């Protein structure tokens, strides 16, 4: 018999750790190759970890709610064979070394700080290290409402707390503010509950979404521009080619890839929308990676990313949109699928909304909402004069960060998207 070390696999360049949310197998149970052993969660997406071998699970090294670094051994599987089997060292060595070095560095800096042993509550070493590094006192740590098992404070809980605290006590403007003090953050009022009400705790993803949305509103100066677009040519073209497109390409042709294509072109024309803000610095993004907001079956929201969207033709865009959308619905997105977005598009028209005012997906500086396509009476200009006709129209709603995007850029960008859509060639080949 041999033993195989099941390690947390690499899940993308930007993902260094994950939280264990559920063990699908118990010690002593048989596991087939490629069978899921446990479920994990990053800050954006949930996924499963499959076994690379067949055998019997003999040891579990981490429990639910534990945070595990990429490359760490999480379980031992007994297999038929010789010596201990492990994945290639090159796949896991770098993340482990980096994690250890960071832990040592934090430990050196915080060894003389607060002693959490005086608390009666249990806090994981990771939570303690974050608390020490951010100067969170024992009293503050004990006051945090934990979302983990038995009310334990998880990594996400303390990071959200620290982020909220920083936003509430952020640096003030350099000019005098004696006569214009910053507004105080008011505490939420307690909610009255009667006997007929039901209290349901938010799930992990909803808590994360809540934190992201509040942080975005408090970080970016949101402003909106709206524009109405005539998409009659697009509707006619899609109706004409969608059956042949699906037969030839094996993909359904929705409106989304057409809109994404226009957005990618407009970003190339206005690269000032493809930036991020880091303190007092602006980061100009080289790649155009379009986030595509998608509703999940449980009502939550996720934003998979189409990488290098400007390099895709319409067929490639359709395949990317369908692939990410389908895997989002099935819960099969990989952590790296939601990383690296530089601009986001959300389709509020899916639910019948004419337009909306979406919240920016940080650290991006803009997000475009696509409204519902409607038949409306419109003035049509011709050489023979104007007349009223029925046209297919929709609204585009552009939210952008007024700290770095002024009205001229924000308005010009969404106008350019509209121009690309209205100039769509109804006779084009796909």
PDB file of N, CA, C and O in Angstrom, residues 298-372:
ATOM      1  N   UNK A 298     -29.274  30.406  -6.880  1.00  0.00           N
ATOM      2  CA  UNK A 298     -29.652  30.713  -5.492  1.00  0.00           C
ATOM      3  C   UNK A 298     -29.913  32.197  -5.271  1.00  0.00           C
ATOM      4  O   UNK A 298     -30.142  32.626  -4.149  1.00  0.00           O
ATOM      5  N   UNK A 299     -29.853  32.991  -6.346  1.00  0.00           N
ATOM      6  CA  UNK A 299     -30.137  34.418  -6.222  1.00  0.00           C
ATOM      7  C   UNK A 299     -28.912  35.275  -6.042  1.00  0.00           C
ATOM      8  O   UNK A 299     -29.000  36.508  -6.110  1.00  0.00           O
ATOM      9  N   UNK A 300     -27.759  34.669  -5.775  1.00  0.00           N
ATOM     10  CA  UNK A 300     -26.533  35.434  -5.618  1.00  0.00           C
ATOM     11  C   UNK A 300     -25.985  35.854  -6.980  1.00  0.00           C
ATOM     12  O   UNK A 300     -26.485  35.448  -8.026  1.00  0.00           O
ATOM     13  N   UNK A 301     -24.946  36.655  -6.951  1.00  0.00           N
ATOM     14  CA  UNK A 301     -24.366  37.214  -8.160  1.00  0.00           C
ATOM     15  C   UNK A 301     -22.900  36.852  -8.250  1.00  0.00           C
ATOM     16  O   UNK A 301     -22.198  36.806  -7.233  1.00  0.00           O
ATOM     17  N   UNK A 302     -22.428  36.592  -9.471  1.00  0.00           N
ATOM     18  CA  UNK A 302     -21.014  36.313  -9.676  1.00  0.00           C
ATOM     19  C   UNK A 302     -20.590  36.966 -10.994  1.00  0.00           C
ATOM     20  O   UNK A 302     -21.430  37.179 -11.879  1.00  0.00           O
ATOM     21  N   UNK A 303     -19.311  37.302 -11.112  1.00  0.00           N
ATOM     22  CA  UNK A 303     -18.832  38.017 -12.299  1.00  0.00           C
ATOM     23  C   UNK A 303     -17.660  37.268 -12.927  1.00  0.00           C
ATOM     24  O   UNK A 303     -16.497  37.564 -12.634  1.00  0.00           O
ATOM     25  N   UNK A 304     -17.933  36.276 -13.791  1.00  0.00           N
ATOM     26  CA  UNK A 304     -16.843  35.645 -14.540  1.00  0.00           C
ATOM     27  C   UNK A 304     -16.256  36.627 -15.546  1.00  0.00           C
ATOM     28  O   UNK A 304     -16.929  37.586 -15.953  1.00  0.00           O
ATOM     29  N   UNK A 305     -15.022  36.378 -15.961  1.00  0.00           N
ATOM     30  CA  UNK A 305     -14.277  37.351 -16.773  1.00  0.00           C
ATOM     31  C   UNK A 305     -13.885  36.755 -18.122  1.00  0.00           C
ATOM     32  O   UNK A 305     -13.329  35.648 -18.185  1.00  0.00           O
ATOM     33  N   UNK A 306     -14.156  37.488 -19.197  1.00  0.00           N
ATOM     34  CA  UNK A 306     -13.706  37.123 -20.541  1.00  0.00           C
ATOM     35  C   UNK A 306     -12.344  37.775 -20.749  1.00  0.00           C
ATOM     36  O   UNK A 306     -12.255  38.997 -20.889  1.00  0.00           O
ATOM     37  N   UNK A 307     -11.288  36.972 -20.766  1.00  0.00           N
ATOM     38  CA  UNK A 307      -9.927  37.501 -20.862  1.00  0.00           C
ATOM     39  C   UNK A 307      -9.631  37.923 -22.304  1.00  0.00           C
ATOM     40  O   UNK A 307     -10.002  37.242 -23.247  1.00  0.00           O
ATOM     41  N   UNK A 308      -8.933  39.060 -22.437  1.00  0.00           N
ATOM     42  CA  UNK A 308      -8.520  39.576 -23.752  1.00  0.00           C
ATOM     43  C   UNK A 308      -9.703  39.609 -24.732  1.00  0.00           C
ATOM     44  O   UNK A 308      -9.622  39.120 -25.863  1.00  0.00           O
ATOM     45  N   UNK A 309     -10.783  40.216 -24.275  1.00  0.00           N
ATOM     46  CA  UNK A 309     -12.027  40.221 -25.047  1.00  0.00           C
ATOM     47  C   UNK A 309     -11.880  40.922 -26.392  1.00  0.00           C
ATOM     48  O   UNK A 309     -12.581  40.586 -27.350  1.00  0.00           O
ATOM     49  N   UNK A 310     -10.966  41.892 -26.482  1.00  0.00           N
ATOM     50  CA  UNK A 310     -10.797  42.636 -27.729  1.00  0.00           C
ATOM     51  C   UNK A 310     -10.164  41.792 -28.829  1.00  0.00           C
ATOM     52  O   UNK A 310     -10.188  42.183 -30.008  1.00  0.00           O
ATOM     53  N   UNK A 311      -9.610  40.640 -28.472  1.00  0.00           N
ATOM     54  CA  UNK A 311      -8.955  39.777 -29.448  1.00  0.00           C
ATOM     55  C   UNK A 311      -9.887  38.701 -30.001  1.00  0.00           C
ATOM     56  O   UNK A 311      -9.474  37.881 -30.825  1.00  0.00           O
ATOM     57  N   UNK A 312     -11.130  38.684 -29.542  1.00  0.00           N
ATOM     58  CA  UNK A 312     -12.085  37.663 -29.973  1.00  0.00           C
ATOM     59  C   UNK A 312     -12.991  38.187 -31.072  1.00  0.00           C
ATOM     60  O   UNK A 312     -13.451  39.335 -31.023  1.00  0.00           O
ATOM     61  N   UNK A 313     -13.263  37.325 -32.074  1.00  0.00           N
ATOM     62  CA  UNK A 313     -14.298  37.680 -33.038  1.00  0.00           C
ATOM     63  C   UNK A 313     -15.648  37.313 -32.440  1.00  0.00           C
ATOM     64  O   UNK A 313     -15.728  36.829 -31.301  1.00  0.00           O
ATOM     65  N   UNK A 314     -16.716  37.518 -33.198  1.00  0.00           N
ATOM     66  CA  UNK A 314     -18.043  37.295 -32.641  1.00  0.00           C
ATOM     67  C   UNK A 314     -18.269  35.839 -32.251  1.00  0.00           C
ATOM     68  O   UNK A 314     -18.887  35.552 -31.221  1.00  0.00           O
ATOM     69  N   UNK A 315     -17.755  34.903 -33.053  1.00  0.00           N
ATOM     70  CA  UNK A 315     -17.911  33.485 -32.721  1.00  0.00           C
ATOM     71  C   UNK A 315     -17.166  33.165 -31.426  1.00  0.00           C
ATOM     72  O   UNK A 315     -17.698  32.496 -30.533  1.00  0.00           O
ATOM     73  N   UNK A 316     -15.934  33.648 -31.314  1.00  0.00           N
ATOM     74  CA  UNK A 316     -15.160  33.410 -30.091  1.00  0.00           C
ATOM     75  C   UNK A 316     -15.809  34.034 -28.876  1.00  0.00           C
ATOM     76  O   UNK A 316     -15.819  33.447 -27.790  1.00  0.00           O
ATOM     77  N   UNK A 317     -16.383  35.227 -29.066  1.00  0.00           N
ATOM     78  CA  UNK A 317     -17.055  35.905 -27.959  1.00  0.00           C
ATOM     79  C   UNK A 317     -18.289  35.109 -27.523  1.00  0.00           C
ATOM     80  O   UNK A 317     -18.563  34.958 -26.326  1.00  0.00           O
ATOM     81  N   UNK A 318     -19.045  34.583 -28.498  1.00  0.00           N
ATOM     82  CA  UNK A 318     -20.238  33.795 -28.174  1.00  0.00           C
ATOM     83  C   UNK A 318     -19.863  32.542 -27.392  1.00  0.00           C
ATOM     84  O   UNK A 318     -20.543  32.170 -26.421  1.00  0.00           O
ATOM     85  N   UNK A 319     -18.803  31.875 -27.813  1.00  0.00           N
ATOM     86  CA  UNK A 319     -18.358  30.670 -27.115  1.00  0.00           C
ATOM     87  C   UNK A 319     -17.933  31.003 -25.685  1.00  0.00           C
ATOM     88  O   UNK A 319     -18.251  30.261 -24.735  1.00  0.00           O
ATOM     89  N   UNK A 320     -17.195  32.115 -25.494  1.00  0.00           N
ATOM     90  CA  UNK A 320     -16.738  32.507 -24.157  1.00  0.00           C
ATOM     91  C   UNK A 320     -17.917  32.864 -23.258  1.00  0.00           C
ATOM     92  O   UNK A 320     -17.983  32.455 -22.097  1.00  0.00           O
ATOM     93  N   UNK A 321     -18.868  33.631 -23.797  1.00  0.00           N
ATOM     94  CA  UNK A 321     -20.052  34.039 -23.023  1.00  0.00           C
ATOM     95  C   UNK A 321     -20.860  32.817 -22.596  1.00  0.00           C
ATOM     96  O   UNK A 321     -21.266  32.683 -21.430  1.00  0.00           O
ATOM     97  N   UNK A 322     -21.126  31.895 -23.525  1.00  0.00           N
ATOM     98  CA  UNK A 322     -21.931  30.712 -23.209  1.00  0.00           C
ATOM     99  C   UNK A 322     -21.216  29.794 -22.223  1.00  0.00           C
ATOM    100  O   UNK A 322     -21.841  29.247 -21.305  1.00  0.00           O
ATOM    101  N   UNK A 323     -19.914  29.625 -22.414  1.00  0.00           N
ATOM    102  CA  UNK A 323     -19.152  28.752 -21.527  1.00  0.00           C
ATOM    103  C   UNK A 323     -19.175  29.272 -20.092  1.00  0.00           C
ATOM    104  O   UNK A 323     -19.494  28.525 -19.147  1.00  0.00           O
ATOM    105  N   UNK A 324     -18.860  30.543 -19.908  1.00  0.00           N
ATOM    106  CA  UNK A 324     -18.834  31.114 -18.559  1.00  0.00           C
ATOM    107  C   UNK A 324     -20.229  31.158 -17.946  1.00  0.00           C
ATOM    108  O   UNK A 324     -20.408  30.869 -16.755  1.00  0.00           O
ATOM    109  N   UNK A 325     -21.222  31.505 -18.762  1.00  0.00           N
ATOM    110  CA  UNK A 325     -22.588  31.570 -18.252  1.00  0.00           C
ATOM    111  C   UNK A 325     -23.103  30.212 -17.812  1.00  0.00           C
ATOM    112  O   UNK A 325     -23.724  30.075 -16.747  1.00  0.00           O
ATOM    113  N   UNK A 326     -22.853  29.178 -18.610  1.00  0.00           N
ATOM    114  CA  UNK A 326     -23.309  27.827 -18.269  1.00  0.00           C
ATOM    115  C   UNK A 326     -22.599  27.297 -17.033  1.00  0.00           C
ATOM    116  O   UNK A 326     -23.233  26.688 -16.149  1.00  0.00           O
ATOM    117  N   UNK A 327     -21.283  27.509 -16.960  1.00  0.00           N
ATOM    118  CA  UNK A 327     -20.544  27.007 -15.786  1.00  0.00           C
ATOM    119  C   UNK A 327     -20.910  27.779 -14.523  1.00  0.00           C
ATOM    120  O   UNK A 327     -20.860  27.231 -13.420  1.00  0.00           O
ATOM    121  N   UNK A 328     -21.292  29.039 -14.662  1.00  0.00           N
ATOM    122  CA  UNK A 328     -21.740  29.807 -13.500  1.00  0.00           C
ATOM    123  C   UNK A 328     -23.036  29.217 -12.946  1.00  0.00           C
ATOM    124  O   UNK A 328     -23.189  29.054 -11.726  1.00  0.00           O
ATOM    125  N   UNK A 329     -23.967  28.871 -13.831  1.00  0.00           N
ATOM    126  CA  UNK A 329     -25.243  28.295 -13.393  1.00  0.00           C
ATOM    127  C   UNK A 329     -25.050  26.936 -12.725  1.00  0.00           C
ATOM    128  O   UNK A 329     -25.785  26.584 -11.802  1.00  0.00           O
ATOM    129  N   UNK A 330     -24.064  26.179 -13.195  1.00  0.00           N
ATOM    130  CA  UNK A 330     -23.821  24.839 -12.653  1.00  0.00           C
ATOM    131  C   UNK A 330     -22.873  24.843 -11.463  1.00  0.00           C
ATOM    132  O   UNK A 330     -22.601  23.793 -10.886  1.00  0.00           O
ATOM    133  N   UNK A 331     -22.353  26.011 -11.109  1.00  0.00           N
ATOM    134  CA  UNK A 331     -21.406  26.089  -9.998  1.00  0.00           C
ATOM    135  C   UNK A 331     -20.061  25.475 -10.338  1.00  0.00           C
ATOM    136  O   UNK A 331     -19.363  24.985  -9.446  1.00  0.00           O
ATOM    137  N   UNK A 332     -19.677  25.507 -11.611  1.00  0.00           N
ATOM    138  CA  UNK A 332     -18.436  24.868 -12.056  1.00  0.00           C
ATOM    139  C   UNK A 332     -17.346  25.870 -12.423  1.00  0.00           C
ATOM    140  O   UNK A 332     -16.352  25.500 -13.032  1.00  0.00           O
ATOM    141  N   UNK A 333     -17.519  27.133 -12.066  1.00  0.00           N
ATOM    142  CA  UNK A 333     -16.479  28.114 -12.348  1.00  0.00           C
ATOM    143  C   UNK A 333     -15.243  27.839 -11.505  1.00  0.00           C
ATOM    144  O   UNK A 333     -15.339  27.416 -10.355  1.00  0.00           O
ATOM    145  N   UNK A 334     -14.081  28.078 -12.093  1.00  0.00           N
ATOM    146  CA  UNK A 334     -12.827  27.970 -11.365  1.00  0.00           C
ATOM    147  C   UNK A 334     -12.483  29.334 -10.774  1.00  0.00           C
ATOM    148  O   UNK A 334     -12.901  30.367 -11.311  1.00  0.00           O
ATOM    149  N   UNK A 335     -11.721  29.371  -9.671  1.00  0.00           N
ATOM    150  CA  UNK A 335     -11.391  30.662  -9.063  1.00  0.00           C
ATOM    151  C   UNK A 335     -10.796  31.665 -10.039  1.00  0.00           C
ATOM    152  O   UNK A 335     -11.114  32.849  -9.986  1.00  0.00           O
ATOM    153  N   UNK A 336      -9.950  31.204 -10.951  1.00  0.00           N
ATOM    154  CA  UNK A 336      -9.308  32.131 -11.878  1.00  0.00           C
ATOM    155  C   UNK A 336     -10.288  32.700 -12.895  1.00  0.00           C
ATOM    156  O   UNK A 336     -10.002  33.713 -13.541  1.00  0.00           O
ATOM    157  N   UNK A 337     -11.457  32.069 -13.051  1.00  0.00           N
ATOM    158  CA  UNK A 337     -12.456  32.565 -13.998  1.00  0.00           C
ATOM    159  C   UNK A 337     -13.037  33.906 -13.573  1.00  0.00           C
ATOM    160  O   UNK A 337     -13.655  34.603 -14.387  1.00  0.00           O
ATOM    161  N   UNK A 338     -12.918  34.255 -12.295  1.00  0.00           N
ATOM    162  CA  UNK A 338     -13.500  35.503 -11.802  1.00  0.00           C
ATOM    163  C   UNK A 338     -12.440  36.555 -11.480  1.00  0.00           C
ATOM    164  O   UNK A 338     -12.755  37.587 -10.899  1.00  0.00           O
ATOM    165  N   UNK A 339     -11.195  36.288 -11.850  1.00  0.00           N
ATOM    166  CA  UNK A 339     -10.098  37.193 -11.508  1.00  0.00           C
ATOM    167  C   UNK A 339      -9.675  38.025 -12.719  1.00  0.00           C
ATOM    168  O   UNK A 339      -9.824  37.614 -13.860  1.00  0.00           O
ATOM    169  N   UNK A 340      -9.113  39.200 -12.444  1.00  0.00           N
ATOM    170  CA  UNK A 340      -8.447  39.988 -13.475  1.00  0.00           C
ATOM    171  C   UNK A 340      -9.328  40.868 -14.328  1.00  0.00           C
ATOM    172  O   UNK A 340      -8.858  41.420 -15.329  1.00  0.00           O
ATOM    173  N   UNK A 341     -10.605  41.039 -13.972  1.00  0.00           N
ATOM    174  CA  UNK A 341     -11.484  41.887 -14.768  1.00  0.00           C
ATOM    175  C   UNK A 341     -11.038  43.346 -14.754  1.00  0.00           C
ATOM    176  O   UNK A 341     -10.561  43.845 -13.735  1.00  0.00           O
ATOM    177  N   UNK A 342     -11.188  44.034 -15.900  1.00  0.00           N
ATOM    178  CA  UNK A 342     -10.817  45.447 -15.977  1.00  0.00           C
ATOM    179  C   UNK A 342     -12.025  46.344 -16.240  1.00  0.00           C
ATOM    180  O   UNK A 342     -11.938  47.562 -16.069  1.00  0.00           O
ATOM    181  N   UNK A 343     -13.146  45.783 -16.662  1.00  0.00           N
ATOM    182  CA  UNK A 343     -14.391  46.527 -16.881  1.00  0.00           C
ATOM    183  C   UNK A 343     -15.520  45.500 -16.848  1.00  0.00           C
ATOM    184  O   UNK A 343     -15.325  44.346 -17.248  1.00  0.00           O
ATOM    185  N   UNK A 344     -16.698  45.915 -16.358  1.00  0.00           N
ATOM    186  CA  UNK A 344     -17.793  44.959 -16.176  1.00  0.00           C
ATOM    187  C   UNK A 344     -19.049  45.391 -16.919  1.00  0.00           C
ATOM    188  O   UNK A 344     -19.349  46.588 -17.014  1.00  0.00           O
ATOM    189  N   UNK A 345     -19.771  44.407 -17.443  1.00  0.00           N
ATOM    190  CA  UNK A 345     -21.056  44.626 -18.104  1.00  0.00           C
ATOM    191  C   UNK A 345     -22.108  43.785 -17.388  1.00  0.00           C
ATOM    192  O   UNK A 345     -21.870  42.609 -17.083  1.00  0.00           O
ATOM    193  N   UNK A 346     -23.264  44.376 -17.101  1.00  0.00           N
ATOM    194  CA  UNK A 346     -24.351  43.640 -16.462  1.00  0.00           C
ATOM    195  C   UNK A 346     -25.627  43.837 -17.261  1.00  0.00           C
ATOM    196  O   UNK A 346     -25.911  44.949 -17.726  1.00  0.00           O
ATOM    197  N   UNK A 347     -26.388  42.776 -17.457  1.00  0.00           N
ATOM    198  CA  UNK A 347     -27.586  42.814 -18.284  1.00  0.00           C
ATOM    199  C   UNK A 347     -28.831  42.873 -17.393  1.00  0.00           C
ATOM    200  O   UNK A 347     -29.412  41.846 -17.045  1.00  0.00           O
ATOM    201  N   UNK A 348     -29.233  44.093 -17.030  1.00  0.00           N
ATOM    202  CA  UNK A 348     -30.431  44.236 -16.191  1.00  0.00           C
ATOM    203  C   UNK A 348     -31.695  43.995 -17.000  1.00  0.00           C
ATOM    204  O   UNK A 348     -32.768  43.743 -16.445  1.00  0.00           O
ATOM    205  N   UNK A 349     -31.584  44.048 -18.339  1.00  0.00           N
ATOM    206  CA  UNK A 349     -32.745  43.813 -19.189  1.00  0.00           C
ATOM    207  C   UNK A 349     -33.248  42.390 -19.142  1.00  0.00           C
ATOM    208  O   UNK A 349     -34.395  42.121 -19.510  1.00  0.00           O
ATOM    209  N   UNK A 350     -32.383  41.458 -18.681  1.00  0.00           N
ATOM    210  CA  UNK A 350     -32.801  40.059 -18.552  1.00  0.00           C
ATOM    211  C   UNK A 350     -34.041  39.942 -17.687  1.00  0.00           C
ATOM    212  O   UNK A 350     -34.888  39.063 -17.897  1.00  0.00           O
ATOM    213  N   UNK A 351     -34.173  40.830 -16.701  1.00  0.00           N
ATOM    214  CA  UNK A 351     -35.286  40.766 -15.755  1.00  0.00           C
ATOM    215  C   UNK A 351     -36.331  41.835 -16.061  1.00  0.00           C
ATOM    216  O   UNK A 351     -37.178  42.152 -15.220  1.00  0.00           O
ATOM    217  N   UNK A 352     -36.254  42.414 -17.269  1.00  0.00           N
ATOM    218  CA  UNK A 352     -37.278  43.359 -17.702  1.00  0.00           C
ATOM    219  C   UNK A 352     -37.001  44.809 -17.369  1.00  0.00           C
ATOM    220  O   UNK A 352     -37.809  45.685 -17.719  1.00  0.00           O
ATOM    221  N   UNK A 353     -35.885  45.106 -16.715  1.00  0.00           N
ATOM    222  CA  UNK A 353     -35.582  46.492 -16.351  1.00  0.00           C
ATOM    223  C   UNK A 353     -35.198  47.292 -17.594  1.00  0.00           C
ATOM    224  O   UNK A 353     -34.437  46.823 -18.442  1.00  0.00           O
ATOM    225  N   UNK A 354     -35.705  48.516 -17.681  1.00  0.00           N
ATOM    226  CA  UNK A 354     -35.412  49.376 -18.820  1.00  0.00           C
ATOM    227  C   UNK A 354     -33.994  49.938 -18.696  1.00  0.00           C
ATOM    228  O   UNK A 354     -33.258  50.033 -19.661  1.00  0.00           O
ATOM    229  N   UNK A 355     -33.612  50.349 -17.491  1.00  0.00           N
ATOM    230  CA  UNK A 355     -32.234  50.737 -17.219  1.00  0.00           C
ATOM    231  C   UNK A 355     -31.993  50.626 -15.720  1.00  0.00           C
ATOM    232  O   UNK A 355     -32.922  50.388 -14.936  1.00  0.00           O
ATOM    233  N   UNK A 356     -30.736  50.772 -15.308  1.00  0.00           N
ATOM    234  CA  UNK A 356     -30.394  50.650 -13.895  1.00  0.00           C
ATOM    235  C   UNK A 356     -29.165  51.481 -13.581  1.00  0.00           C
ATOM    236  O   UNK A 356     -28.547  52.072 -14.469  1.00  0.00           O
ATOM    237  N   UNK A 357     -28.810  51.527 -12.296  1.00  0.00           N
ATOM    238  CA  UNK A 357     -27.617  52.270 -11.854  1.00  0.00           C
ATOM    239  C   UNK A 357     -26.702  51.297 -11.106  1.00  0.00           C
ATOM    240  O   UNK A 357     -26.698  51.266  -9.874  1.00  0.00           O
ATOM    241  N   UNK A 358     -25.938  50.498 -11.840  1.00  0.00           N
ATOM    242  CA  UNK A 358     -25.134  49.453 -11.203  1.00  0.00           C
ATOM    243  C   UNK A 358     -23.995  50.012 -10.367  1.00  0.00           C
ATOM    244  O   UNK A 358     -23.523  51.137 -10.588  1.00  0.00           O
ATOM    245  N   UNK A 359     -23.552  49.207  -9.401  1.00  0.00           N
ATOM    246  CA  UNK A 359     -22.436  49.575  -8.523  1.00  0.00           C
ATOM    247  C   UNK A 359     -21.142  49.056  -9.131  1.00  0.00           C
ATOM    248  O   UNK A 359     -21.065  47.914  -9.595  1.00  0.00           O
ATOM    249  N   UNK A 360     -20.109  49.883  -9.117  1.00  0.00           N
ATOM    250  CA  UNK A 360     -18.826  49.560  -9.734  1.00  0.00           C
ATOM    251  C   UNK A 360     -18.186  48.354  -9.050  1.00  0.00           C
ATOM    252  O   UNK A 360     -18.213  48.235  -7.826  1.00  0.00           O
ATOM    253  N   UNK A 361     -17.609  47.487  -9.856  1.00  0.00           N
ATOM    254  CA  UNK A 361     -16.912  46.294  -9.369  1.00  0.00           C
ATOM    255  C   UNK A 361     -15.454  46.677  -9.103  1.00  0.00           C
ATOM    256  O   UNK A 361     -14.649  46.794 -10.012  1.00  0.00           O
ATOM    257  N   UNK A 362     -15.114  46.911  -7.843  1.00  0.00           N
ATOM    258  CA  UNK A 362     -13.769  47.377  -7.477  1.00  0.00           C
ATOM    259  C   UNK A 362     -12.692  46.359  -7.832  1.00  0.00           C
ATOM    260  O   UNK A 362     -12.948  45.161  -7.773  1.00  0.00           O
ATOM    261  N   UNK A 363     -11.478  46.804  -8.224  1.00  0.00           N
ATOM    262  CA  UNK A 363     -11.007  48.195  -8.284  1.00  0.00           C
ATOM    263  C   UNK A 363     -11.192  48.825  -9.652  1.00  0.00           C
ATOM    264  O   UNK A 363     -10.426  49.711 -10.034  1.00  0.00           O
ATOM    265  N   UNK A 364     -12.171  48.373 -10.420  1.00  0.00           N
ATOM    266  CA  UNK A 364     -12.439  48.958 -11.729  1.00  0.00           C
ATOM    267  C   UNK A 364     -13.039  50.356 -11.562  1.00  0.00           C
ATOM    268  O   UNK A 364     -13.375  50.766 -10.445  1.00  0.00           O
ATOM    269  N   UNK A 365     -13.205  51.075 -12.671  1.00  0.00           N
ATOM    270  CA  UNK A 365     -13.732  52.436 -12.585  1.00  0.00           C
ATOM    271  C   UNK A 365     -15.012  52.608 -13.385  1.00  0.00           C
ATOM    272  O   UNK A 365     -15.523  53.724 -13.491  1.00  0.00           O
ATOM    273  N   UNK A 366     -15.548  51.522 -13.965  1.00  0.00           N
ATOM    274  CA  UNK A 366     -16.778  51.648 -14.721  1.00  0.00           C
ATOM    275  C   UNK A 366     -17.524  50.343 -14.854  1.00  0.00           C
ATOM    276  O   UNK A 366     -16.939  49.256 -14.783  1.00  0.00           O
ATOM    277  N   UNK A 367     -18.845  50.463 -15.033  1.00  0.00           N
ATOM    278  CA  UNK A 367     -19.690  49.288 -15.258  1.00  0.00           C
ATOM    279  C   UNK A 367     -20.865  49.730 -16.125  1.00  0.00           C
ATOM    280  O   UNK A 367     -21.444  50.803 -15.925  1.00  0.00           O
ATOM    281  N   UNK A 368     -21.219  48.905 -17.116  1.00  0.00           N
ATOM    282  CA  UNK A 368     -22.283  49.241 -18.060  1.00  0.00           C
ATOM    283  C   UNK A 368     -23.466  48.317 -17.861  1.00  0.00           C
ATOM    284  O   UNK A 368     -23.315  47.093 -17.857  1.00  0.00           O
ATOM    285  N   UNK A 369     -24.652  48.894 -17.699  1.00  0.00           N
ATOM    286  CA  UNK A 369     -25.883  48.110 -17.572  1.00  0.00           C
ATOM    287  C   UNK A 369     -26.641  48.141 -18.897  1.00  0.00           C
ATOM    288  O   UNK A 369     -26.863  49.209 -19.476  1.00  0.00           O
ATOM    289  N   UNK A 370     -27.026  46.957 -19.376  1.00  0.00           N
ATOM    290  CA  UNK A 370     -27.782  46.816 -20.618  1.00  0.00           C
ATOM    291  C   UNK A 370     -29.260  46.679 -20.286  1.00  0.00           C
ATOM    292  O   UNK A 370     -29.662  45.749 -19.595  1.00  0.00           O
ATOM    293  N   UNK A 371     -30.077  47.596 -20.773  1.00  0.00           N
ATOM    294  CA  UNK A 371     -31.511  47.536 -20.498  1.00  0.00           C
ATOM    295  C   UNK A 371     -32.245  46.609 -21.450  1.00  0.00           C
ATOM    296  O   UNK A 371     -31.679  46.074 -22.409  1.00  0.00           O
ATOM    297  N   UNK A 372     -33.522  46.420 -21.183  1.00  0.00           N
ATOM    298  CA  UNK A 372     -34.348  45.542 -22.017  1.00  0.00           C
ATOM    299  C   UNK A 372     -34.553  46.155 -23.395  1.00  0.00           C
ATOM    300  O   UNK A 372     -34.679  47.377 -23.543  1.00  0.00           O
TER     301      UNK A 372
END
